[in-house]
Amino acid sequence: MKSIASAPGKIILFGEHFVVYGIKAILCSIDKRITVTSQFLDEKIIRVSSSLGESEMEINSLNNLEKVPQKFMKPFFYIAKKAVEENSTAKGIEIILESEIPAGVGLGSSSAACVAATASVNGLFNKLSKDEVVKRAIQTERTIFEQSSGADSSVSTFGGLVSYDLKNGFKNILSRNDLSFIISNSAQIHNTQDVVRQVRNFKEKNEDMFRKFCEQEIDIVNNATVALKENDLNELGSLMLKNQELLKQIGISTEKIDLLVKEAKRTSYGAKITGAGGGGCIISLVDDSNRENTLDNLGKISDCFLAKIDYNGLVYA
Ligand code: PMV
């Protein structure tokens, strides 16, 4: 018996970094997924395999998850350990991950993997509800990213366009926009926590300026909410460029990203960093009229691909 589940990655349309200081952000899941297939094994082992590597642990040694050979594998052994304990099974489990989402560039691949693996492994015993999956996926992600807000896991589980702020949490954005983005990868690996720390230093040295940037970001997000309702691509694109300008001012752009945004501007409605910056990816808003040109342009200087908003979230196969 196989238990298969898949979950999408995400992009941040507006508000990264400022969200840390209480401002609303807008994010959505994208139609690029991680699929996890789980099955029982006769041997008493947990085996995890993905394109990034393969790892095995005896069920008896799951008590010490610090012994997991590769840190990024820890969440999957954690999920398996809980499932084995809760269901008192005598069998082992194989967990296979297949991903369409590039890792480590702010597209939510680790959250999507935690969501899909939680659903897939537990699905060998009982299919969990989305509410139960998201709760467990956030706990799981915190085994490697202690500070995780849970934002990525939530959008991956439920899908669609959402707003998020520290005080009110998540709210679904009701308009079902059929937006298309070209995601281009700067190939500069970033570490979100380091970039967040760097922005905090910037804020502490430039309190007045940062306050003004926050006010501008609030306007951008409010205007974007209206533009989404009206499906106004010109306005959304120009707000993305304004948002990019602020991200540049707080110091998280790079030469490569500036170049990608400059190229993207020539053909798309607008472009900006998505996520922590300091590398990672940019998103460019396109439609049928400028999609191919933008892909061609950006394809000359980066790995890029088309993504649309995903409205399904977690799916059991
Ligand atoms: O690198 P990502 O896509 O996980 O984005 C981080 C978003 C920040 O606003 C920079 C940090 C946060 O915790 O919200």
Tab-separated table of C-alpha atoms and ligand atoms in Angstrom:
chain	number	residue	atom	x	y	z
A	1	MET	CA	0.000	0.000	0.000
A	2	LYS	CA	1.255	3.450	-0.932
A	3	SER	CA	0.143	6.722	0.627
A	4	ILE	CA	0.773	9.721	-1.626
A	5	ALA	CA	0.306	13.427	-0.883
A	6	SER	CA	1.590	16.618	-2.501
A	7	ALA	CA	1.834	20.232	-1.363
A	8	PRO	CA	2.769	23.492	-3.126
A	9	GLY	CA	5.563	26.014	-2.663
A	10	LYS	CA	4.872	29.716	-2.192
A	11	ILE	CA	5.858	33.240	-3.150
A	12	ILE	CA	5.510	36.486	-1.218
A	13	LEU	CA	3.843	39.117	-3.412
A	14	PHE	CA	4.175	42.034	-1.006
A	15	GLY	CA	5.435	42.795	2.490
A	16	GLU	CA	8.399	40.524	3.262
A	17	HIS	CA	10.624	41.835	6.066
A	18	PHE	CA	8.117	44.571	6.967
A	19	VAL	CA	5.836	41.742	8.128
A	20	VAL	CA	8.366	41.072	10.912
A	21	TYR	CA	7.496	44.558	12.273
A	22	GLY	CA	3.727	44.058	12.170
A	23	ILE	CA	2.889	45.123	8.600
A	24	LYS	CA	0.563	42.996	6.505
A	25	ALA	CA	2.069	40.758	3.811
A	26	ILE	CA	0.378	39.108	0.830
A	27	LEU	CA	1.459	35.645	-0.251
A	28	CYS	CA	0.186	32.792	-2.367
A	29	SER	CA	0.933	29.177	-3.094
A	30	ILE	CA	2.213	28.290	-6.560
A	31	ASP	CA	1.623	25.403	-8.923
A	32	LYS	CA	4.996	23.815	-8.187
A	33	ARG	CA	4.794	20.915	-5.749
A	34	ILE	CA	6.584	18.395	-3.622
A	35	THR	CA	5.092	14.926	-3.807
A	36	VAL	CA	5.743	12.440	-1.016
A	37	THR	CA	5.111	8.714	-1.356
A	38	SER	CA	5.218	6.521	1.754
A	39	GLN	CA	5.014	2.762	2.086
A	40	PHE	CA	5.609	0.125	4.734
A	41	LEU	CA	8.856	-1.854	4.816
A	42	ASP	CA	9.365	-5.285	6.367
A	43	GLU	CA	12.721	-4.196	7.836
A	44	LYS	CA	12.473	-2.099	11.007
A	45	ILE	CA	14.004	0.983	9.463
A	46	ILE	CA	12.944	4.409	8.276
A	47	ARG	CA	14.375	5.234	4.849
A	48	VAL	CA	14.106	8.739	3.364
A	49	SER	CA	15.107	9.484	-0.184
A	50	SER	CA	15.038	12.631	-2.278
A	51	SER	CA	17.028	14.134	-5.119
A	52	LEU	CA	19.220	15.725	-2.402
A	53	GLY	CA	20.250	12.375	-0.927
A	54	GLU	CA	19.188	9.226	0.894
A	55	SER	CA	19.285	8.416	4.584
A	56	GLU	CA	18.269	5.502	6.841
A	57	MET	CA	17.753	5.000	10.571
A	58	GLU	CA	16.788	1.982	12.640
A	59	ILE	CA	13.435	2.470	14.328
A	60	ASN	CA	15.112	1.751	17.702
A	61	SER	CA	17.463	4.696	17.271
A	62	LEU	CA	14.753	7.269	16.453
A	63	ASN	CA	14.880	8.438	20.075
A	64	ASN	CA	17.972	10.392	19.225
A	65	LEU	CA	17.093	12.483	16.205
A	66	GLU	CA	20.268	14.531	16.651
A	67	LYS	CA	22.008	11.532	15.071
A	68	VAL	CA	20.265	12.102	11.709
A	69	PRO	CA	23.152	12.295	9.237
A	70	GLN	CA	21.833	15.284	7.233
A	71	LYS	CA	20.018	18.060	9.105
A	72	PHE	CA	17.447	18.716	6.372
A	73	MET	CA	16.301	15.074	6.729
A	74	LYS	CA	15.437	15.468	10.415
A	75	PRO	CA	11.779	16.522	9.867
A	76	PHE	CA	10.996	13.309	7.972
A	77	PHE	CA	12.450	11.066	10.672
A	78	TYR	CA	10.523	13.119	13.243
A	79	ILE	CA	7.260	12.556	11.325
A	80	ALA	CA	8.005	8.812	11.037
A	81	LYS	CA	8.926	8.516	14.718
A	82	LYS	CA	5.624	10.070	15.827
A	83	ALA	CA	3.605	7.932	13.423
A	84	VAL	CA	5.344	4.708	14.554
A	85	GLU	CA	4.791	5.578	18.235
A	86	GLU	CA	1.177	6.685	17.876
A	87	ASN	CA	0.175	3.654	15.832
A	88	SER	CA	2.398	1.086	17.617
A	89	THR	CA	3.396	-0.450	14.315
A	90	ALA	CA	6.042	-3.169	13.998
A	91	LYS	CA	6.868	-2.184	10.417
A	92	GLY	CA	9.383	0.208	8.897
A	93	ILE	CA	8.507	3.064	6.538
A	94	GLU	CA	10.011	4.312	3.304
A	95	ILE	CA	9.472	8.004	2.473
A	96	ILE	CA	10.225	9.206	-1.066
A	97	LEU	CA	10.252	12.937	-1.915
A	98	GLU	CA	10.003	14.300	-5.460
A	99	SER	CA	10.200	18.058	-5.877
A	100	GLU	CA	9.468	20.633	-8.562
A	101	ILE	CA	10.519	23.446	-6.196
A	102	PRO	CA	14.149	24.632	-6.118
A	103	ALA	CA	15.493	24.354	-2.531
A	104	GLY	CA	16.940	27.160	-0.391
A	105	VAL	CA	15.790	30.114	-2.491
A	106	GLY	CA	12.703	31.271	-0.574
A	107	LEU	CA	10.036	29.293	-2.410
A	108	GLY	CA	8.848	27.393	0.660
A	109	SER	CA	10.247	24.010	-0.335
A	110	SER	CA	10.965	22.845	3.209
A	111	SER	CA	7.458	23.745	4.413
A	112	ALA	CA	5.865	22.053	1.410
A	113	ALA	CA	7.966	18.956	2.159
A	114	CYS	CA	6.860	18.969	5.816
A	115	VAL	CA	3.179	19.342	4.831
A	116	ALA	CA	3.264	16.631	2.147
A	117	ALA	CA	5.304	14.222	4.299
A	118	THR	CA	3.033	14.696	7.336
A	119	ALA	CA	-0.005	13.880	5.195
A	120	SER	CA	1.656	11.023	3.331
A	121	VAL	CA	3.235	9.170	6.285
A	122	ASN	CA	0.201	9.516	8.545
A	123	GLY	CA	-2.016	8.545	5.609
A	124	LEU	CA	-0.570	5.008	5.915
A	125	PHE	CA	-2.634	4.763	9.115
A	126	ASN	CA	-5.374	7.456	9.062
A	127	LYS	CA	-5.893	10.308	6.628
A	128	LEU	CA	-5.476	13.535	8.605
A	129	SER	CA	-7.588	16.656	8.019
A	130	LYS	CA	-5.864	19.775	6.671
A	131	ASP	CA	-6.199	21.434	10.092
A	132	GLU	CA	-4.439	18.496	11.729
A	133	VAL	CA	-1.750	18.362	9.013
A	134	VAL	CA	-0.878	22.052	9.312
A	135	LYS	CA	-0.569	21.840	13.118
A	136	ARG	CA	1.805	18.897	12.864
A	137	ALA	CA	3.717	20.308	9.875
A	138	ILE	CA	4.515	23.501	11.795
A	139	GLN	CA	5.762	21.453	14.796
A	140	THR	CA	7.814	19.399	12.362
A	141	GLU	CA	9.361	22.411	10.656
A	142	ARG	CA	10.343	23.820	14.044
A	143	THR	CA	12.636	20.793	14.530
A	144	ILE	CA	15.011	22.571	12.134
A	145	PHE	CA	13.777	26.206	11.990
A	146	GLU	CA	12.867	27.011	15.583
A	147	GLN	CA	11.605	30.501	14.722
A	148	SER	CA	9.302	29.461	11.867
A	149	SER	CA	6.130	31.583	11.922
A	150	GLY	CA	4.159	28.794	10.290
A	151	ALA	CA	3.185	31.119	7.429
A	152	ASP	CA	4.666	28.942	4.696
A	153	SER	CA	3.155	25.716	6.039
A	154	SER	CA	-0.273	27.325	6.288
A	155	VAL	CA	-0.311	28.674	2.754
A	156	SER	CA	1.043	25.352	1.477
A	157	THR	CA	-1.709	23.374	3.226
A	158	PHE	CA	-4.667	25.544	2.284
A	159	GLY	CA	-3.435	27.055	-1.005
A	160	GLY	CA	-4.570	30.303	-2.646
A	161	LEU	CA	-3.900	33.958	-1.978
A	162	VAL	CA	-3.700	35.040	1.651
A	163	SER	CA	-2.779	38.029	3.728
A	164	TYR	CA	-0.837	37.593	6.936
A	165	ASP	CA	0.072	39.857	9.806
A	166	LEU	CA	1.355	39.210	13.301
A	167	LYS	CA	-1.794	40.446	15.038
A	168	ASN	CA	-4.533	38.932	12.872
A	169	GLY	CA	-2.759	35.903	11.412
A	170	PHE	CA	-4.042	34.584	8.095
A	171	LYS	CA	-6.977	35.796	6.064
A	172	ASN	CA	-8.009	34.352	2.735
A	173	ILE	CA	-8.111	36.875	-0.074
A	174	LEU	CA	-11.405	36.099	-1.715
A	175	SER	CA	-10.712	37.221	-5.281
A	176	ARG	CA	-9.538	34.170	-7.246
A	177	ASN	CA	-7.005	35.933	-9.463
A	178	ASP	CA	-5.466	33.845	-12.179
A	179	LEU	CA	-2.056	35.534	-11.982
A	180	SER	CA	1.076	34.276	-13.747
A	181	PHE	CA	4.626	34.939	-12.621
A	182	ILE	CA	8.037	34.220	-14.024
A	183	ILE	CA	10.198	33.116	-11.122
A	184	SER	CA	13.884	33.617	-11.752
A	185	ASN	CA	16.536	32.242	-9.509
A	186	SER	CA	19.577	34.424	-8.796
A	187	ALA	CA	21.408	31.207	-7.787
A	188	GLN	CA	22.685	33.146	-4.774
A	189	ILE	CA	21.838	30.978	-1.767
A	190	HIS	CA	20.599	33.043	1.147
A	191	ASN	CA	19.974	32.363	4.775
A	192	THR	CA	16.662	33.918	5.831
A	193	GLN	CA	17.681	34.328	9.476
A	194	ASP	CA	20.888	36.181	8.552
A	195	VAL	CA	19.049	38.533	6.198
A	196	VAL	CA	16.342	39.207	8.822
A	197	ARG	CA	19.121	40.051	11.320
A	198	GLN	CA	20.770	42.361	8.783
A	199	VAL	CA	17.463	44.248	8.337
A	200	ARG	CA	17.098	44.558	12.120
A	201	ASN	CA	20.559	46.183	12.266
A	202	PHE	CA	19.561	48.552	9.472
A	203	LYS	CA	16.370	49.475	11.368
A	204	GLU	CA	18.229	50.098	14.623
A	205	LYS	CA	20.625	52.480	12.881
A	206	ASN	CA	17.910	54.245	10.823
A	207	GLU	CA	14.758	54.284	12.984
A	208	ASP	CA	13.124	57.341	11.346
A	209	MET	CA	13.846	56.211	7.828
A	210	PHE	CA	12.590	52.697	8.610
A	211	ARG	CA	9.353	54.092	10.050
A	212	LYS	CA	8.767	55.985	6.787
A	213	PHE	CA	9.453	52.821	4.786
A	214	CYS	CA	6.894	50.970	6.917
A	215	GLU	CA	4.294	53.638	6.152
A	216	GLN	CA	5.044	53.347	2.442
A	217	GLU	CA	4.774	49.567	2.641
A	218	ILE	CA	1.352	49.846	4.311
A	219	ASP	CA	0.178	51.979	1.362
A	220	ILE	CA	1.617	49.505	-1.137
A	221	VAL	CA	-0.166	46.559	0.500
A	222	ASN	CA	-3.473	48.462	0.784
A	223	ASN	CA	-3.311	49.514	-2.864
A	224	ALA	CA	-2.346	45.981	-3.870
A	225	THR	CA	-5.411	44.615	-2.079
A	226	VAL	CA	-7.609	46.899	-4.210
A	227	ALA	CA	-5.655	46.091	-7.395
A	228	LEU	CA	-6.141	42.363	-6.741
A	229	LYS	CA	-9.898	42.872	-6.406
A	230	GLU	CA	-9.905	44.730	-9.726
A	231	ASN	CA	-7.369	42.364	-11.315
A	232	ASP	CA	-5.421	45.448	-12.410
A	233	LEU	CA	-2.113	44.017	-13.642
A	234	ASN	CA	-0.599	47.414	-14.509
A	235	GLU	CA	-1.203	48.659	-10.986
A	236	LEU	CA	-0.006	45.413	-9.375
A	237	GLY	CA	3.191	45.529	-11.440
A	238	SER	CA	3.915	49.108	-10.549
A	239	LEU	CA	3.312	48.345	-6.841
A	240	MET	CA	5.745	45.423	-7.094
A	241	LEU	CA	8.401	47.799	-8.426
A	242	LYS	CA	7.714	50.250	-5.584
A	243	ASN	CA	8.001	47.398	-3.100
A	244	GLN	CA	11.287	46.341	-4.705
A	245	GLU	CA	12.604	49.886	-4.274
A	246	LEU	CA	11.918	49.674	-0.523
A	247	LEU	CA	13.565	46.255	-0.301
A	248	LYS	CA	16.574	47.740	-2.037
A	249	GLN	CA	16.649	50.663	0.402
A	250	ILE	CA	16.739	48.308	3.382
A	251	GLY	CA	19.742	46.627	1.835
A	252	ILE	CA	18.550	43.193	0.801
A	253	SER	CA	18.970	43.417	-2.959
A	254	THR	CA	22.148	42.286	-4.706
A	255	GLU	CA	23.782	43.243	-8.003
A	256	LYS	CA	22.437	40.088	-9.594
A	257	ILE	CA	18.922	40.801	-8.354
A	258	ASP	CA	19.099	44.412	-9.564
A	259	LEU	CA	20.085	43.109	-12.980
A	260	LEU	CA	17.242	40.558	-13.035
A	261	VAL	CA	14.690	43.216	-12.013
A	262	LYS	CA	16.018	45.639	-14.635
A	263	GLU	CA	15.674	43.002	-17.367
A	264	ALA	CA	12.243	41.905	-16.124
A	265	LYS	CA	10.997	45.507	-16.171
A	266	ARG	CA	11.548	45.704	-19.929
A	267	THR	CA	8.760	43.252	-20.713
A	268	SER	CA	6.729	42.323	-17.607
A	269	TYR	CA	4.202	44.387	-15.589
A	270	GLY	CA	6.672	44.602	-12.704
A	271	ALA	CA	9.133	42.567	-10.681
A	272	LYS	CA	10.527	42.231	-7.185
A	273	ILE	CA	12.359	39.971	-4.786
A	274	THR	CA	10.201	37.276	-3.225
A	275	GLY	CA	11.113	36.286	0.338
A	276	ALA	CA	14.178	37.183	2.332
A	277	GLY	CA	16.361	38.501	-0.507
A	278	GLY	CA	20.136	38.723	-0.212
A	279	GLY	CA	19.922	36.346	-3.177
A	280	GLY	CA	17.083	33.912	-3.748
A	281	CYS	CA	14.460	34.584	-6.403
A	282	ILE	CA	12.607	37.424	-8.053
A	283	ILE	CA	9.050	37.251	-9.369
A	284	SER	CA	7.841	39.095	-12.482
A	285	LEU	CA	4.142	39.559	-13.177
A	286	VAL	CA	3.141	38.514	-16.714
A	287	ASP	CA	0.163	37.481	-18.821
A	288	ASP	CA	-0.224	35.927	-22.286
A	289	SER	CA	0.969	39.155	-23.946
A	290	ASN	CA	4.442	39.291	-22.374
A	291	ARG	CA	5.089	35.834	-20.903
A	292	GLU	CA	7.305	34.463	-23.688
A	293	ASN	CA	9.369	37.651	-24.044
A	294	THR	CA	9.981	37.815	-20.323
A	295	LEU	CA	10.937	34.136	-20.162
A	296	ASP	CA	13.361	34.657	-23.063
A	297	ASN	CA	14.914	37.764	-21.528
A	298	LEU	CA	15.360	36.367	-18.061
A	299	GLY	CA	16.290	32.923	-19.383
A	300	LYS	CA	19.474	34.402	-20.841
A	301	ILE	CA	20.746	35.395	-17.408
A	302	SER	CA	19.060	33.017	-14.943
A	303	ASP	CA	17.177	29.784	-14.456
A	304	CYS	CA	13.542	30.736	-14.657
A	305	PHE	CA	10.123	29.168	-14.932
A	306	LEU	CA	6.455	30.096	-15.140
A	307	ALA	CA	4.266	29.718	-12.051
A	308	LYS	CA	0.588	30.349	-11.421
A	309	ILE	CA	-1.338	30.675	-8.187
A	310	ASP	CA	-2.346	27.278	-6.787
A	311	TYR	CA	-5.778	27.102	-5.178
A	312	ASN	CA	-5.623	23.450	-4.071
A	313	GLY	CA	-3.005	23.365	-1.317
A	314	LEU	CA	-2.404	19.898	0.111
A	315	VAL	CA	-3.757	17.128	-2.107
A	316	TYR	CA	-3.960	13.391	-1.361
A	317	ALA	CA	-3.425	11.260	-4.470
B	1	PMV	O1	12.957	33.362	2.676
B	1	PMV	P1	11.497	33.235	2.865
B	1	PMV	O2	10.712	33.140	1.615
B	1	PMV	O3	11.126	32.187	3.861
B	1	PMV	O4	10.953	34.637	3.399
B	1	PMV	C1	11.176	35.164	4.653
B	1	PMV	C2	10.218	36.293	4.864
B	1	PMV	C3	10.700	37.325	5.874
B	1	PMV	O5	9.701	38.309	5.925
B	1	PMV	C4	11.987	37.941	5.425
B	1	PMV	C5	10.909	36.717	7.243
B	1	PMV	C6	9.657	36.282	7.969
B	1	PMV	O6	9.799	35.483	8.924
B	1	PMV	O7	8.558	36.735	7.637
